[in-house]
Backbone as numpy.savetxt, mean C-alpha at the origin, in Angstrom:
# Nx Ny Nz CAx CAy CAz Cx Cy Cz
35.20 9.52 13.00 33.90 8.88 12.94 33.35 9.03 11.52
32.87 7.96 10.96 32.36 7.95 9.59 30.86 8.27 9.55
30.43 8.96 8.50 29.01 9.23 8.29 28.38 8.22 7.35
29.14 7.20 6.97 28.63 6.19 6.04 27.63 5.27 6.75
26.49 5.10 6.12 25.46 4.19 6.64 24.99 3.30 5.51
24.96 2.03 5.74 24.43 1.09 4.75 23.37 0.24 5.42
22.34 -0.08 4.67 21.28 -0.92 5.21 20.58 -1.61 4.07
20.01 -2.73 4.37 19.19 -3.50 3.43 18.00 -4.01 4.22
17.01 -3.14 4.39 15.82 -3.50 5.15 14.62 -3.42 4.23
13.93 -4.55 4.11 12.79 -4.67 3.21 11.61 -5.27 3.97
10.41 -4.92 3.52 9.22 -5.46 4.18 8.08 -5.61 3.18
7.18 -6.54 3.49 5.92 -6.71 2.77 4.85 -6.20 3.73
4.10 -5.18 3.30 3.09 -4.54 4.13 1.73 -4.73 3.47
0.73 -5.08 4.26 -0.64 -5.18 3.74 -1.61 -4.56 4.76
-2.71 -4.07 4.24 -3.83 -3.68 5.09 -5.10 -3.85 4.28
-6.24 -3.90 4.94 -7.48 -4.14 4.21 -8.57 -3.19 4.66
-9.64 -3.20 3.90 -10.78 -2.34 4.19 -11.58 -2.90 5.37
-12.41 -2.06 5.93 -13.28 -2.44 7.03 -14.17 -3.60 6.58
-14.14 -4.68 7.31 -14.94 -5.88 7.02 -14.71 -6.41 5.60
-13.52 -6.13 5.07 -13.15 -6.57 3.71 -14.14 -6.13 2.65
-14.79 -4.99 2.88 -15.73 -4.45 1.89 -14.94 -4.05 0.64
-15.44 -4.40 -0.51 -14.79 -4.07 -1.78 -15.12 -2.64 -2.22
-14.67 -1.67 -1.45 -15.07 -0.28 -1.66 -14.06 0.56 -2.42
-12.92 0.01 -2.78 -11.90 0.78 -3.49 -12.13 0.63 -4.99
-12.69 1.69 -5.59 -12.87 1.69 -7.04 -11.62 2.27 -7.69
-11.65 2.46 -9.01 -10.47 2.94 -9.73 -10.02 4.31 -9.24
-10.95 5.21 -8.99 -10.59 6.55 -8.52 -9.98 6.48 -7.12
-10.56 5.67 -6.25 -10.03 5.52 -4.90 -8.65 4.84 -4.94
-8.44 3.90 -5.86 -7.13 3.26 -6.00 -6.08 4.29 -6.37
-6.45 5.23 -7.22 -5.54 6.33 -7.57 -5.24 7.18 -6.33
-6.26 7.43 -5.51 -6.06 8.17 -4.26 -5.11 7.41 -3.32
-5.26 6.10 -3.26 -4.40 5.28 -2.41 -2.95 5.38 -2.87
-2.72 5.24 -4.17 -1.35 5.32 -4.69 -0.74 6.71 -4.45
-1.55 7.74 -4.62 -1.08 9.10 -4.37 -0.75 9.29 -2.88
-1.58 8.76 -2.01 -1.33 8.87 -0.57 -0.08 8.10 -0.17
0.13 6.95 -0.78 1.35 6.17 -0.51 2.58 6.97 -0.94
2.51 7.61 -2.10 3.63 8.43 -2.57 3.90 9.58 -1.60
2.86 10.20 -1.10 3.01 11.29 -0.12 3.64 10.76 1.17
3.18 9.60 1.63 3.73 9.01 2.85 5.20 8.63 2.66
5.54 8.17 1.47 6.94 7.85 1.16 7.81 9.11 1.27
7.34 10.17 0.68 8.09 11.42 0.70 8.27 11.93 2.13
7.25 11.79 2.95 7.30 12.29 4.32 8.16 11.44 5.24
8.24 10.13 4.97 8.92 9.23 5.90 10.23 8.65 5.38
10.48 8.73 4.09 11.70 8.14 3.54 11.57 6.68 3.16
10.38 6.13 3.23 10.14 4.75 2.79 10.13 4.75 1.26
10.62 3.67 0.68 10.62 3.53 -0.78 9.79 2.31 -1.17
8.86 2.49 -2.10 8.02 1.38 -2.56 8.63 0.75 -3.81
8.83 -0.56 -3.77 9.31 -1.31 -4.93 8.15 -1.77 -5.80
7.06 -2.21 -5.16 5.92 -2.73 -5.90 4.68 -2.53 -5.05
3.58 -2.20 -5.72 2.32 -2.08 -5.00 1.23 -2.81 -5.76
0.19 -3.16 -5.04 -1.02 -3.71 -5.63 -2.18 -3.19 -4.78
-3.01 -2.38 -5.40 -4.18 -1.84 -4.72 -5.40 -2.56 -5.28
-6.05 -3.34 -4.44 -7.23 -4.10 -4.84 -8.46 -3.48 -4.19
-9.64 -4.00 -4.52 -10.87 -3.40 -4.00 -10.99 -3.51 -2.49
-10.35 -4.52 -1.89 -10.51 -4.69 -0.45 -9.20 -4.80 0.33
-8.06 -4.67 -0.33 -6.79 -4.67 0.39 -5.66 -4.10 -0.46
-4.56 -3.80 0.23 -3.39 -3.19 -0.40 -2.16 -4.03 -0.03
-1.29 -4.26 -1.00 0.01 -4.91 -0.78 1.11 -3.93 -1.17
2.17 -3.87 -0.38 3.34 -3.08 -0.72 4.61 -3.86 -0.41
5.61 -3.73 -1.26 6.96 -4.17 -0.95 7.77 -2.90 -0.83
8.38 -2.70 0.34 9.07 -1.45 0.62 10.48 -1.69 1.14
11.29 -0.65 1.02 12.57 -0.62 1.74 12.50 0.58 2.68
13.24 0.48 3.76 13.19 1.55 4.76 14.50 1.58 5.54
14.77 2.73 6.11 15.96 2.91 6.94 15.69 2.39 8.35
16.73 2.07 9.08 16.55 1.56 10.44 15.89 2.56 11.39
16.00 3.85 11.09 15.41 4.86 11.97 13.97 5.19 11.60
13.39 4.49 10.64 12.00 4.72 10.20 11.09 3.75 10.93
9.97 4.27 11.40 8.93 3.41 11.96 7.89 3.18 10.87
7.77 1.93 10.46 6.79 1.62 9.41 5.37 1.96 9.85
5.11 1.93 11.14 3.77 2.28 11.63 3.43 3.73 11.28
4.41 4.63 11.30 4.16 6.03 10.91 3.81 6.11 9.42
4.55 5.36 8.61 4.30 5.33 7.17 2.89 4.82 6.87
2.51 3.69 7.48 1.21 3.08 7.21 0.09 4.00 7.69
0.23 4.55 8.89 -0.80 5.45 9.42 -1.03 6.63 8.48
0.06 7.21 8.01 -0.05 8.35 7.09 -0.68 7.94 5.76
-0.23 6.83 5.19 -0.78 6.36 3.91 -2.27 6.06 4.02
-2.68 5.35 5.07 -4.09 5.00 5.23 -4.96 6.23 5.47
-4.51 7.12 6.34 -5.35 8.29 6.65 -5.47 9.24 5.48
-4.37 9.49 4.78 -4.43 10.39 3.62 -5.26 9.76 2.50
-5.11 8.46 2.26 -5.89 7.78 1.22 -7.39 7.88 1.51
-7.78 7.59 2.74 -9.20 7.66 3.09 -9.72 9.09 2.98
-8.94 10.05 3.43 -9.36 11.45 3.36 -9.59 11.87 1.91
-8.64 11.53 1.05 -8.76 11.91 -0.37 -9.95 11.22 -1.03
-10.10 9.94 -0.82 -11.21 9.19 -1.44 -12.55 9.67 -0.91
-12.61 9.97 0.38 -13.87 10.36 1.00 -14.25 11.81 0.71
-13.35 12.59 0.15 -13.72 13.94 -0.30 -14.64 13.85 -1.51
-14.38 12.88 -2.36 -15.22 12.68 -3.55 -16.57 12.07 -3.19
-16.52 10.99 -2.43 -17.74 10.29 -2.00 -17.61 10.05 -0.50
-18.30 10.85 0.31 -18.17 10.70 1.76 -18.47 9.27 2.22
-17.56 8.73 3.02 -17.73 7.39 3.57 -17.40 6.27 2.61
-16.82 6.60 1.46 -16.56 5.58 0.44 -15.51 4.57 0.89
-14.44 5.04 1.51 -13.34 4.15 1.89 -13.13 4.22 3.40
-13.18 3.05 4.00 -12.92 2.92 5.43 -11.98 1.74 5.62
-10.85 1.99 6.27 -9.87 0.94 6.50 -10.14 0.22 7.81
-9.80 -1.05 7.86 -9.82 -1.80 9.11 -8.66 -1.30 9.97
-8.75 -1.52 11.26 -7.66 -1.13 12.14 -6.44 -2.00 11.86
-5.27 -1.40 11.99 -4.04 -2.14 11.92 -3.55 -2.45 10.52
-2.55 -3.31 10.48 -1.91 -3.72 9.23 -1.06 -4.94 9.53
-0.54 -5.58 8.48 0.37 -6.71 8.62 1.69 -6.31 7.98
2.78 -6.66 8.62 4.09 -6.42 8.02 5.00 -7.60 8.35
5.78 -7.99 7.37 6.81 -8.99 7.59 8.08 -8.52 6.89
9.21 -8.71 7.54 10.46 -8.32 6.92 10.86 -9.35 5.88
11.64 -8.90 4.92 12.05 -9.75 3.79 13.56 -9.72 3.70
14.17 -10.87 3.59 15.61 -10.94 3.33 15.85 -10.57 1.87
16.97 -9.97 1.59 17.28 -9.54 0.22 17.15 -10.68 -0.79
17.52 -11.89 -0.41 17.45 -13.02 -1.35 16.00 -13.38 -1.71
15.02 -12.96 -0.88 13.61 -13.24 -1.13 12.87 -12.08 -1.78
13.56 -10.98 -1.99 12.91 -9.77 -2.50 12.26 -9.98 -3.87
12.93 -10.66 -4.77 12.37 -10.91 -6.10 11.10 -11.75 -6.02
11.12 -12.78 -5.21 9.95 -13.66 -5.06 8.75 -12.91 -4.48
8.97 -12.12 -3.45 7.86 -11.39 -2.82 7.36 -10.28 -3.74
8.26 -9.62 -4.43 7.86 -8.58 -5.38 7.01 -9.19 -6.50
7.38 -10.35 -6.98 6.60 -11.05 -8.00 5.22 -11.42 -7.47
5.16 -11.89 -6.21 3.89 -12.23 -5.58 2.95 -11.01 -5.57
3.46 -9.85 -5.19 2.65 -8.64 -5.16 2.26 -8.23 -6.59
3.18 -8.34 -7.52 2.90 -7.98 -8.91 1.81 -8.86 -9.51
1.67 -10.09 -9.02 0.70 -11.04 -9.56 -0.69 -10.94 -8.91
-0.92 -9.97 -8.06 -2.18 -9.89 -7.32 -3.40 -9.78 -8.24
-3.32 -9.01 -9.31 -4.48 -8.87 -10.20 -4.77 -10.18 -10.92
-3.74 -10.97 -11.19 -3.94 -12.28 -11.80 -4.52 -13.27 -10.78
-4.06 -13.15 -9.54 -4.55 -14.03 -8.47 -5.99 -13.70 -8.07
-6.34 -12.40 -8.16 -7.67 -11.94 -7.72 -8.32 -11.06 -8.80
-8.64 -11.60 -9.97 -9.21 -10.76 -11.03 -10.54 -10.12 -10.63
-11.22 -10.72 -9.69 -12.49 -10.18 -9.22 -12.30 -8.99 -8.26
-11.05 -8.70 -7.86 -10.78 -7.61 -6.93 -10.04 -6.44 -7.57
-10.03 -6.40 -8.89 -9.40 -5.28 -9.59 -10.31 -4.06 -9.48
-9.79 -2.93 -8.98 -10.63 -1.73 -8.88 -11.14 -1.30 -10.26
-12.40 -0.98 -10.33 -13.05 -0.62 -11.58 -13.70 0.76 -11.46
-13.96 1.37 -12.60 -14.73 2.60 -12.63 -16.18 2.25 -12.32
-16.99 3.23 -11.90 -18.39 2.94 -11.55 -19.16 2.17 -12.63
-18.83 2.37 -13.90 -19.51 1.67 -14.98 -19.03 0.24 -15.15
-18.00 -0.16 -14.39 -17.50 -1.53 -14.45 -16.21 -1.67 -15.24
-15.75 -0.61 -15.88 -14.51 -0.70 -16.66 -13.30 -0.60 -15.77
-12.28 -1.39 -16.09 -11.00 -1.33 -15.38 -10.26 -0.11 -15.90
-9.64 0.62 -14.99 -8.85 1.78 -15.46 -7.39 1.44 -15.56
């Protein structure tokens, strides 16, 4: 019996803030990225590209067949909100749920580019410091 395992499983994951409130500032965006990194380490998910905007998050990820993306998202969202809300209580509140779609390897470049272009597509949703400066 062989221990060799190969897989090519990719997904585009998004979630948004409660009522699409633009509550993710530059510091909270850093908390979100840090929480995503922690969730990756805990679950084995790998992020290819991310975009954290003031009211939603996009991720392109790869994952193993034995990984439940729901565990990854739950961990990322809860840790991000906890970290952001330690600084300013109630600052970040996520809407329930998330969206995920699987991606074929041939579409990975196109979807990764789409996520990379989010700040260009939504310049008004770039997280800023309280004074209005982009970090």
